[in-house]
PDB file of C-alpha atoms and ligand atoms in Angstrom:
ATOM      1  CA  MET A  78      74.784 102.750 109.834  1.00 74.00           C
ATOM      2  CA  ALA A  79      77.481 100.136 111.025  1.00 90.00           C
ATOM      3  CA  GLU A  80      76.379  96.727 111.896  1.00 96.00           C
ATOM      4  CA  VAL A  81      77.029  96.105 115.358  1.00 98.00           C
ATOM      5  CA  VAL A  82      77.261  92.430 116.839  1.00 98.00           C
ATOM      6  CA  ILE A  83      77.324  91.770 120.225  1.00 98.00           C
ATOM      7  CA  VAL A  84      78.694  88.566 121.383  1.00 98.00           C
ATOM      8  CA  ASP A  85      79.215  86.831 124.663  1.00 98.00           C
ATOM      9  CA  THR A  86      82.968  86.688 124.779  1.00 98.00           C
ATOM     10  CA  PRO A  87      86.229  87.967 122.835  1.00 98.00           C
ATOM     11  CA  GLU A  88      86.708  84.201 121.600  1.00 98.00           C
ATOM     12  CA  ALA A  89      83.151  84.253 120.144  1.00 98.00           C
ATOM     13  CA  ALA A  90      84.156  87.405 118.280  1.00 98.00           C
ATOM     14  CA  GLY A  91      87.221  85.899 117.035  1.00 98.00           C
ATOM     15  CA  THR A  92      85.539  82.928 115.769  1.00 98.00           C
ATOM     16  CA  LEU A  93      82.959  84.715 113.983  1.00 98.00           C
ATOM     17  CA  VAL A  94      85.376  87.186 112.242  1.00 98.00           C
ATOM     18  CA  ALA A  95      87.927  84.204 111.372  1.00 98.00           C
ATOM     19  CA  ARG A  96      85.095  82.285 110.004  1.00 97.00           C
ATOM     20  CA  HIS A  97      84.060  85.297 107.634  1.00 97.00           C
ATOM     21  CA  ILE A  98      87.726  85.862 106.568  1.00 98.00           C
ATOM     22  CA  ALA A  99      88.182  82.105 105.965  1.00 98.00           C
ATOM     23  CA  ALA A 100      85.291  82.217 103.609  1.00 97.00           C
ATOM     24  CA  ARG A 101      86.535  85.211 101.765  1.00 98.00           C
ATOM     25  CA  VAL A 102      89.972  83.494 101.507  1.00 98.00           C
ATOM     26  CA  ARG A 103      88.657  80.408 100.138  1.00 98.00           C
ATOM     27  CA  ASP A 104      86.795  82.383  97.334  1.00 98.00           C
ATOM     28  CA  GLU A 105      89.842  84.490  96.765  1.00 97.00           C
ATOM     29  CA  PRO A 106      93.161  83.096  97.970  1.00 98.00           C
ATOM     30  CA  ALA A 107      94.737  86.373  96.995  1.00 98.00           C
ATOM     31  CA  PHE A 108      92.749  88.299  99.472  1.00 98.00           C
ATOM     32  CA  THR A 109      94.343  91.432 101.296  1.00 98.00           C
ATOM     33  CA  LEU A 110      93.928  91.439 104.957  1.00 98.00           C
ATOM     34  CA  GLY A 111      94.390  94.711 106.916  1.00 98.00           C
ATOM     35  CA  VAL A 112      96.139  93.716 110.379  1.00 98.00           C
ATOM     36  CA  ALA A 113      96.025  95.658 113.533  1.00 98.00           C
ATOM     37  CA  THR A 114      98.180  95.298 116.461  1.00 97.00           C
ATOM     38  CA  GLY A 115      97.028  95.507 120.209  1.00 93.00           C
ATOM     39  CA  SER A 116      95.617  92.813 122.309  1.00 95.00           C
ATOM     40  CA  THR A 117      92.091  93.233 120.702  1.00 97.00           C
ATOM     41  CA  PRO A 118      92.537  91.416 117.294  1.00 98.00           C
ATOM     42  CA  LEU A 119      94.517  88.395 118.907  1.00 98.00           C
ATOM     43  CA  PRO A 120      91.391  86.101 119.212  1.00 98.00           C
ATOM     44  CA  VAL A 121      90.818  86.671 115.674  1.00 98.00           C
ATOM     45  CA  TYR A 122      94.390  85.508 114.836  1.00 98.00           C
ATOM     46  CA  ALA A 123      93.949  82.449 117.174  1.00 98.00           C
ATOM     47  CA  ALA A 124      90.627  81.505 115.351  1.00 98.00           C
ATOM     48  CA  LEU A 125      92.363  82.074 111.972  1.00 98.00           C
ATOM     49  CA  ALA A 126      95.382  79.759 113.170  1.00 98.00           C
ATOM     50  CA  ARG A 127      92.683  77.008 113.731  1.00 98.00           C
ATOM     51  CA  GLU A 128      91.098  77.525 110.612  1.00 98.00           C
ATOM     52  CA  ARG A 129      94.663  77.053 109.151  1.00 98.00           C
ATOM     53  CA  ALA A 130      95.021  73.890 111.300  1.00 98.00           C
ATOM     54  CA  ALA A 131      91.672  72.694 109.843  1.00 98.00           C
ATOM     55  CA  GLY A 132      93.238  73.078 106.296  1.00 98.00           C
ATOM     56  CA  LEU A 133      92.727  76.901 105.294  1.00 98.00           C
ATOM     57  CA  ASP A 134      95.691  78.031 102.988  1.00 98.00           C
ATOM     58  CA  LEU A 135      96.579  81.629 103.830  1.00 98.00           C
ATOM     59  CA  SER A 136      99.959  81.594 101.840  1.00 97.00           C
ATOM     60  CA  GLY A 137      98.255  83.611  98.988  1.00 98.00           C
ATOM     61  CA  VAL A 138      97.074  86.295 101.331  1.00 98.00           C
ATOM     62  CA  THR A 139      98.678  89.886 101.358  1.00 98.00           C
ATOM     63  CA  ALA A 140      98.675  91.699 104.617  1.00 98.00           C
ATOM     64  CA  PHE A 141      99.245  95.482 105.433  1.00 99.00           C
ATOM     65  CA  ALA A 142      99.676  96.550 108.946  1.00 98.00           C
ATOM     66  CA  LEU A 143      98.111  99.861 110.355  1.00 98.00           C
ATOM     67  CA  ASP A 144     101.229 101.226 111.972  1.00 98.00           C
ATOM     68  CA  GLU A 145     104.447 101.211 113.657  1.00 98.00           C
ATOM     69  CA  TYR A 146     106.460 103.177 116.219  1.00 98.00           C
ATOM     70  CA  VAL A 147     109.247 105.419 115.090  1.00 98.00           C
ATOM     71  CA  GLY A 148     112.736 104.646 116.055  1.00 97.00           C
ATOM     72  CA  LEU A 149     112.473 101.129 117.606  1.00 97.00           C
ATOM     73  CA  PRO A 150     114.730  98.617 115.642  1.00 96.00           C
ATOM     74  CA  GLU A 151     112.669  96.405 113.633  1.00 96.00           C
ATOM     75  CA  ASP A 152     113.918  93.455 115.652  1.00 97.00           C
ATOM     76  CA  HIS A 153     112.910  95.108 118.878  1.00 97.00           C
ATOM     77  CA  PRO A 154     110.331  92.608 120.483  1.00 97.00           C
ATOM     78  CA  GLU A 155     107.669  95.350 120.772  1.00 97.00           C
ATOM     79  CA  SER A 156     108.103  96.719 117.282  1.00 98.00           C
ATOM     80  CA  TYR A 157     104.963  96.165 115.148  1.00 98.00           C
ATOM     81  CA  HIS A 158     107.335  94.463 112.753  1.00 98.00           C
ATOM     82  CA  SER A 159     108.010  91.632 115.428  1.00 98.00           C
ATOM     83  CA  VAL A 160     104.542  91.744 116.688  1.00 98.00           C
ATOM     84  CA  ILE A 161     102.844  91.113 113.467  1.00 98.00           C
ATOM     85  CA  ARG A 162     105.539  88.452 112.675  1.00 98.00           C
ATOM     86  CA  ARG A 163     104.932  86.768 116.049  1.00 98.00           C
ATOM     87  CA  GLU A 164     101.143  87.295 116.191  1.00 97.00           C
ATOM     88  CA  VAL A 165     100.147  87.057 112.614  1.00 98.00           C
ATOM     89  CA  THR A 166     102.979  85.888 109.864  1.00 98.00           C
ATOM     90  CA  GLU A 167     104.115  82.942 111.469  1.00 98.00           C
ATOM     91  CA  PRO A 168     101.006  81.448 113.083  1.00 98.00           C
ATOM     92  CA  LEU A 169      98.870  81.950 110.002  1.00 98.00           C
ATOM     93  CA  GLY A 170     101.619  80.726 107.621  1.00 98.00           C
ATOM     94  CA  LEU A 171     101.534  83.874 105.635  1.00 98.00           C
ATOM     95  CA  ASP A 172     104.463  84.766 103.122  1.00 98.00           C
ATOM     96  CA  PRO A 173     106.539  87.228 104.604  1.00 98.00           C
ATOM     97  CA  ALA A 174     107.183  88.736 101.190  1.00 98.00           C
ATOM     98  CA  ARG A 175     103.541  89.524 101.090  1.00 98.00           C
ATOM     99  CA  VAL A 176     103.356  91.325 104.797  1.00 98.00           C
ATOM    100  CA  HIS A 177     103.832  94.887 104.722  1.00 98.00           C
ATOM    101  CA  VAL A 178     104.278  97.206 107.796  1.00 98.00           C
ATOM    102  CA  PRO A 179     105.132 100.699 107.850  1.00 98.00           C
ATOM    103  CA  ASP A 180     108.855 101.729 108.041  1.00 98.00           C
ATOM    104  CA  GLY A 181     109.686 103.218 111.368  1.00 98.00           C
ATOM    105  CA  ASP A 182     113.241 104.141 110.711  1.00 97.00           C
ATOM    106  CA  ALA A 183     113.921 107.568 112.023  1.00 97.00           C
ATOM    107  CA  ALA A 184     116.254 108.355 109.418  1.00 97.00           C
ATOM    108  CA  THR A 185     113.949 107.911 106.482  1.00 97.00           C
ATOM    109  CA  ILE A 186     110.729 108.686 108.200  1.00 97.00           C
ATOM    110  CA  ALA A 187     110.050 111.841 106.115  1.00 97.00           C
ATOM    111  CA  THR A 188     109.329 109.806 103.169  1.00 98.00           C
ATOM    112  CA  ALA A 189     108.025 106.545 104.855  1.00 98.00           C
ATOM    113  CA  GLY A 190     104.247 107.548 104.578  1.00 98.00           C
ATOM    114  CA  GLU A 191     104.304 108.457 100.848  1.00 98.00           C
ATOM    115  CA  ARG A 192     106.172 105.128 100.318  1.00 98.00           C
ATOM    116  CA  TYR A 193     103.405 103.238 102.347  1.00 98.00           C
ATOM    117  CA  GLU A 194     100.821 104.810 100.418  1.00 98.00           C
ATOM    118  CA  ALA A 195     102.479 103.818  97.079  1.00 98.00           C
ATOM    119  CA  ALA A 196     102.669 100.273  98.078  1.00 98.00           C
ATOM    120  CA  LEU A 197      99.001 100.359  99.045  1.00 98.00           C
ATOM    121  CA  ASP A 198      98.088 101.855  95.962  1.00 98.00           C
ATOM    122  CA  ALA A 199     100.487  99.427  93.653  1.00 98.00           C
ATOM    123  CA  HIS A 200      98.747  96.453  95.453  1.00 98.00           C
ATOM    124  CA  GLY A 201      95.128  97.697  94.747  1.00 98.00           C
ATOM    125  CA  GLY A 202      94.175  98.168  98.488  1.00 98.00           C
ATOM    126  CA  VAL A 203      92.985  96.383 101.336  1.00 98.00           C
ATOM    127  CA  ASP A 204      90.019  93.954 101.187  1.00 98.00           C
ATOM    128  CA  LEU A 205      89.170  93.821 105.021  1.00 98.00           C
ATOM    129  CA  GLN A 206      90.647  96.087 107.593  1.00 98.00           C
ATOM    130  CA  LEU A 207      90.756  94.709 111.249  1.00 98.00           C
ATOM    131  CA  LEU A 208      90.590  97.532 113.797  1.00 98.00           C
ATOM    132  CA  GLY A 209      91.054  97.992 117.546  1.00 98.00           C
ATOM    133  CA  ILE A 210      90.182 101.286 119.263  1.00 97.00           C
ATOM    134  CA  GLY A 211      92.201 103.196 121.890  1.00 93.00           C
ATOM    135  CA  THR A 212      90.660 104.186 125.122  1.00 91.00           C
ATOM    136  CA  ASP A 213      91.117 107.820 123.757  1.00 90.00           C
ATOM    137  CA  GLY A 214      89.153 106.911 120.382  1.00 95.00           C
ATOM    138  CA  HIS A 215      92.021 106.454 118.314  1.00 95.00           C
ATOM    139  CA  VAL A 216      92.139 103.866 115.485  1.00 97.00           C
ATOM    140  CA  GLY A 217      95.438 102.828 113.903  1.00 97.00           C
ATOM    141  CA  PHE A 218      97.566 105.434 115.996  1.00 96.00           C
ATOM    142  CA  ASN A 219      95.220 108.389 114.890  1.00 97.00           C
ATOM    143  CA  GLU A 220      95.137 110.216 117.752  1.00 95.00           C
ATOM    144  CA  PRO A 221      92.160 112.649 118.525  1.00 96.00           C
ATOM    145  CA  GLY A 222      92.432 115.529 116.169  1.00 97.00           C
ATOM    146  CA  SER A 223      93.848 113.427 113.472  1.00 97.00           C
ATOM    147  CA  SER A 224      92.177 114.646 109.952  1.00 98.00           C
ATOM    148  CA  LEU A 225      89.615 112.540 108.763  1.00 98.00           C
ATOM    149  CA  ALA A 226      91.186 112.723 105.169  1.00 98.00           C
ATOM    150  CA  SER A 227      94.622 111.841 106.592  1.00 98.00           C
ATOM    151  CA  LEU A 228      97.043 109.501 104.692  1.00 98.00           C
ATOM    152  CA  THR A 229      99.951 107.432 106.164  1.00 98.00           C
ATOM    153  CA  ARG A 230     102.476 109.865 108.041  1.00 98.00           C
ATOM    154  CA  ILE A 231     104.112 110.398 111.264  1.00 98.00           C
ATOM    155  CA  LYS A 232     102.160 111.152 114.481  1.00 97.00           C
ATOM    156  CA  THR A 233     102.833 112.355 118.070  1.00 97.00           C
ATOM    157  CA  LEU A 234     101.568 109.738 120.718  1.00 95.00           C
ATOM    158  CA  THR A 235      99.250 111.259 123.290  1.00 93.00           C
ATOM    159  CA  ALA A 236     100.151 110.626 126.927  1.00 93.00           C
ATOM    160  CA  THR A 237      97.073 108.393 127.207  1.00 91.00           C
ATOM    161  CA  THR A 238      98.401 106.142 124.637  1.00 90.00           C
ATOM    162  CA  ARG A 239     101.971 106.219 125.876  1.00 95.00           C
ATOM    163  CA  ALA A 240     100.623 105.120 129.375  1.00 94.00           C
ATOM    164  CA  ASP A 241      98.122 102.402 127.879  1.00 90.00           C
ATOM    165  CA  ASN A 242     101.071 100.916 125.807  1.00 93.00           C
ATOM    166  CA  ALA A 243     103.588 101.030 128.703  1.00 95.00           C
ATOM    167  CA  ARG A 244     102.594  97.606 129.907  1.00 94.00           C
ATOM    168  CA  PHE A 245     104.572  96.239 126.814  1.00 94.00           C
ATOM    169  CA  PHE A 246     107.690  98.018 127.899  1.00 96.00           C
ATOM    170  CA  ASP A 247     110.206  97.803 130.588  1.00 95.00           C
ATOM    171  CA  SER A 248     109.526 101.399 131.619  1.00 94.00           C
ATOM    172  CA  PRO A 249     107.047 104.019 130.717  1.00 94.00           C
ATOM    173  CA  ASP A 250     109.797 106.180 129.402  1.00 95.00           C
ATOM    174  CA  GLU A 251     110.810 103.487 126.923  1.00 96.00           C
ATOM    175  CA  VAL A 252     107.411 103.977 124.957  1.00 97.00           C
ATOM    176  CA  PRO A 253     108.353 105.848 121.534  1.00 98.00           C
ATOM    177  CA  THR A 254     106.907 109.306 121.378  1.00 98.00           C
ATOM    178  CA  HIS A 255     106.122 109.004 117.752  1.00 98.00           C
ATOM    179  CA  CYS A 256     104.612 106.495 115.532  1.00 98.00           C
ATOM    180  CA  ILE A 257     103.881 106.151 111.694  1.00 98.00           C
ATOM    181  CA  THR A 258     100.173 105.411 110.980  1.00 98.00           C
ATOM    182  CA  GLN A 259      97.956 104.879 107.952  1.00 98.00           C
ATOM    183  CA  GLY A 260      95.560 107.967 108.251  1.00 98.00           C
ATOM    184  CA  ILE A 261      91.827 107.892 108.448  1.00 98.00           C
ATOM    185  CA  GLY A 262      91.528 108.419 104.764  1.00 98.00           C
ATOM    186  CA  THR A 263      93.892 105.353 104.110  1.00 98.00           C
ATOM    187  CA  ILE A 264      91.682 103.365 106.547  1.00 98.00           C
ATOM    188  CA  LEU A 265      88.397 104.528 104.896  1.00 98.00           C
ATOM    189  CA  ARG A 266      89.684 103.092 101.368  1.00 98.00           C
ATOM    190  CA  ALA A 267      89.567  99.490 102.585  1.00 98.00           C
ATOM    191  CA  GLY A 268      86.687  97.356 101.333  1.00 98.00           C
ATOM    192  CA  HIS A 269      85.179  96.524 104.685  1.00 98.00           C
ATOM    193  CA  LEU A 270      86.087  97.562 108.023  1.00 98.00           C
ATOM    194  CA  VAL A 271      85.846  95.286 111.155  1.00 98.00           C
ATOM    195  CA  LEU A 272      86.207  97.145 114.364  1.00 98.00           C
ATOM    196  CA  LEU A 273      86.523  95.164 117.608  1.00 98.00           C
ATOM    197  CA  ALA A 274      86.380  96.114 121.239  1.00 98.00           C
ATOM    198  CA  PHE A 275      86.485  94.228 124.295  1.00 98.00           C
ATOM    199  CA  GLY A 276      85.908  94.754 127.968  1.00 98.00           C
ATOM    200  CA  SER A 277      84.503  97.645 130.190  1.00 98.00           C
ATOM    201  CA  GLY A 278      87.490  99.723 129.382  1.00 97.00           C
ATOM    202  CA  LYS A 279      86.388 100.204 125.779  1.00 98.00           C
ATOM    203  CA  ALA A 280      82.512 100.791 126.361  1.00 98.00           C
ATOM    204  CA  ASP A 281      82.928 104.680 126.404  1.00 98.00           C
ATOM    205  CA  ALA A 282      85.268 104.629 123.326  1.00 98.00           C
ATOM    206  CA  ILE A 283      83.140 102.336 121.113  1.00 98.00           C
ATOM    207  CA  ALA A 284      79.777 103.798 122.050  1.00 98.00           C
ATOM    208  CA  THR A 285      81.247 107.346 121.295  1.00 98.00           C
ATOM    209  CA  ALA A 286      82.505 106.109 117.815  1.00 98.00           C
ATOM    210  CA  VAL A 287      79.392 104.385 116.893  1.00 98.00           C
ATOM    211  CA  GLU A 288      76.626 106.693 118.257  1.00 98.00           C
ATOM    212  CA  GLY A 289      78.271 109.932 118.707  1.00 98.00           C
ATOM    213  CA  PRO A 290      78.932 112.781 116.320  1.00 98.00           C
ATOM    214  CA  ILE A 291      81.531 112.175 113.360  1.00 98.00           C
ATOM    215  CA  THR A 292      84.425 114.085 114.515  1.00 98.00           C
ATOM    216  CA  ALA A 293      88.070 114.200 114.366  1.00 98.00           C
ATOM    217  CA  SER A 294      88.186 114.612 118.167  1.00 98.00           C
ATOM    218  CA  VAL A 295      87.011 110.914 118.146  1.00 98.00           C
ATOM    219  CA  PRO A 296      88.957 109.309 115.146  1.00 98.00           C
ATOM    220  CA  GLY A 297      86.986 106.017 115.557  1.00 98.00           C
ATOM    221  CA  SER A 298      83.874 107.871 114.552  1.00 98.00           C
ATOM    222  CA  CYS A 299      85.128 107.883 111.059  1.00 98.00           C
ATOM    223  CA  ILE A 300      83.583 104.530 110.699  1.00 98.00           C
ATOM    224  CA  GLN A 301      80.290 106.484 110.184  1.00 98.00           C
ATOM    225  CA  LEU A 302      81.557 107.476 106.927  1.00 98.00           C
ATOM    226  CA  HIS A 303      82.206 104.164 105.595  1.00 98.00           C
ATOM    227  CA  ARG A 304      79.479 101.906 103.658  1.00 97.00           C
ATOM    228  CA  HIS A 305      80.590  98.557 105.100  1.00 97.00           C
ATOM    229  CA  VAL A 306      81.517  98.338 108.792  1.00 98.00           C
ATOM    230  CA  THR A 307      81.029  95.573 111.267  1.00 98.00           C
ATOM    231  CA  VAL A 308      81.589  96.214 114.864  1.00 98.00           C
ATOM    232  CA  VAL A 309      82.039  93.220 116.984  1.00 98.00           C
ATOM    233  CA  VAL A 310      82.046  93.766 120.733  1.00 98.00           C
ATOM    234  CA  ASP A 311      81.638  91.657 123.921  1.00 98.00           C
ATOM    235  CA  GLU A 312      78.959  92.229 126.346  1.00 98.00           C
ATOM    236  CA  ALA A 313      81.362  94.434 128.616  1.00 98.00           C
ATOM    237  CA  ALA A 314      82.155  96.641 125.811  1.00 98.00           C
ATOM    238  CA  ALA A 315      78.703  96.978 124.642  1.00 98.00           C
ATOM    239  CA  ALA A 316      77.554  98.338 127.932  1.00 98.00           C
ATOM    240  CA  GLY A 317      77.531 102.036 126.624  1.00 98.00           C
ATOM    241  CA  PHE A 318      75.414 101.562 123.581  1.00 98.00           C
ATOM    242  CA  GLU A 319      72.191 103.508 123.621  1.00 98.00           C
ATOM    243  CA  ARG A 320      70.742 101.377 120.870  1.00 98.00           C
ATOM    244  CA  ALA A 321      72.048  97.923 122.255  1.00 98.00           C
ATOM    245  CA  GLU A 322      68.579  96.137 121.859  1.00 98.00           C
ATOM    246  CA  TYR A 323      68.040  97.424 118.533  1.00 98.00           C
ATOM    247  CA  TYR A 324      71.599  95.919 117.352  1.00 98.00           C
ATOM    248  CA  ARG A 325      70.769  92.691 118.859  1.00 98.00           C
ATOM    249  CA  TRP A 326      67.416  92.777 117.121  1.00 97.00           C
ATOM    250  CA  VAL A 327      68.775  93.443 113.650  1.00 96.00           C
ATOM    251  CA  TYR A 328      71.395  90.797 113.971  1.00 96.00           C
ATOM    252  CA  GLU A 329      68.986  88.118 115.257  1.00 95.00           C
ATOM    253  CA  HIS A 330      66.678  89.059 112.122  1.00 96.00           C
ATOM    254  CA  LYS A 331      69.742  89.351 109.680  1.00 94.00           C
ATOM    255  CA  PRO A 332      69.092  87.583 106.218  1.00 92.00           C
ATOM    256  CA  ALA A 333      71.432  84.560 106.112  1.00 89.00           C
ATOM    257  CA  TRP A 334      72.765  85.546 102.831  1.00 89.00           C
ATOM    258  CA  GLN A 335      74.226  89.146 103.796  1.00 88.00           C
ATOM    259  CA  GLY A 336      77.026  87.316 105.860  1.00 85.00           C
ATOM    260  CA  LEU A 337      79.270  89.949 107.800  1.00 93.00           C
TER     261      LEU A 337
HETATM  262  C1  GLP B  99      97.496 100.569 119.792  1.00 59.27           C
HETATM  263  C2  GLP B  99      97.447 100.258 118.440  1.00 59.27           C
HETATM  264  C3  GLP B  99      95.864 100.178 117.994  1.00 59.27           C
HETATM  265  C4  GLP B  99      95.079  99.434 119.020  1.00 59.27           C
HETATM  266  C5  GLP B  99      95.152 100.147 120.312  1.00 59.27           C
HETATM  267  C6  GLP B  99      94.208  99.322 121.363  1.00 59.27           C
HETATM  268  O1  GLP B  99      97.586 101.915 120.159  1.00 59.27           O
HETATM  269  N1  GLP B  99      98.105 101.048 117.468  1.00 59.27           N
HETATM  270  O2  GLP B  99      95.908  99.767 116.598  1.00 59.27           O
HETATM  271  O3  GLP B  99      93.864  99.476 118.624  1.00 59.27           O
HETATM  272  O4  GLP B  99      96.425 100.063 120.662  1.00 59.27           O
HETATM  273  O5  GLP B  99      94.997  98.161 121.875  1.00 59.27           O
HETATM  274  P1  GLP B  99      94.436  97.096 122.492  1.00 59.27           P
HETATM  275  O6  GLP B  99      93.751  96.182 121.462  1.00 59.27           O
HETATM  276  O7  GLP B  99      95.416  96.243 123.171  1.00 59.27           O
HETATM  277  O8  GLP B  99      93.510  97.669 123.516  1.00 59.27           O
END
């Protein structure tokens, strides 16, 4: 089962996950981090920036992003190239040459998935993948119905996701209709998945992903197929779990040597 850690606040989650990543990077400076966009992982990046300020060197870390919009210029402020540069590469002091984001150029999108998979394979994959979850259960941009074996490819966004992401654009019509995303099969190849969810708006999606049936209709449920998953939620997002008391008990009695 996925380990579920319930903490008081998103900041506490960020500190917990960043400490773990920092320890991994100290052990292995050429660590590979899978990065996600959205508001959810921001506390992790903020806490990692504090680790950096305290002396952690992240310049040897390679990062692979999950997804990108199709058809937005890379320098558009809401392209995931821009978001990753702003939220991850710059504050963490990553080497921009080691930061990979799928290519959302509409002119070459037909081969972009294959090229991203080849880059991931050539590098040797991702050690730890950070994940958020959409209110419709998506991970990356794998919308409900995505094959559990899928690889990086173009997808059409659902109306729900476009409405959720409209807050980043001047008008809802500006939200792109298509995206390129690592597939569920791609995500499942990472060594360790860390899925984060905060706030009551995510309570249903995260409970269904963790405790519901494994189904392409809830892409986040793919985590149940992975042998090393840590789900970190705040109290509000934990509201839908049937086994919350058990998760708390397990975490309180966890052997210290296990780490995250
Ligand atoms: C986007 C991203 C996902 C992210 C989701 C949730 O659609 N492609 O990777 O998990 O939004 O976003 P937020 O964390 O802002 O709720």
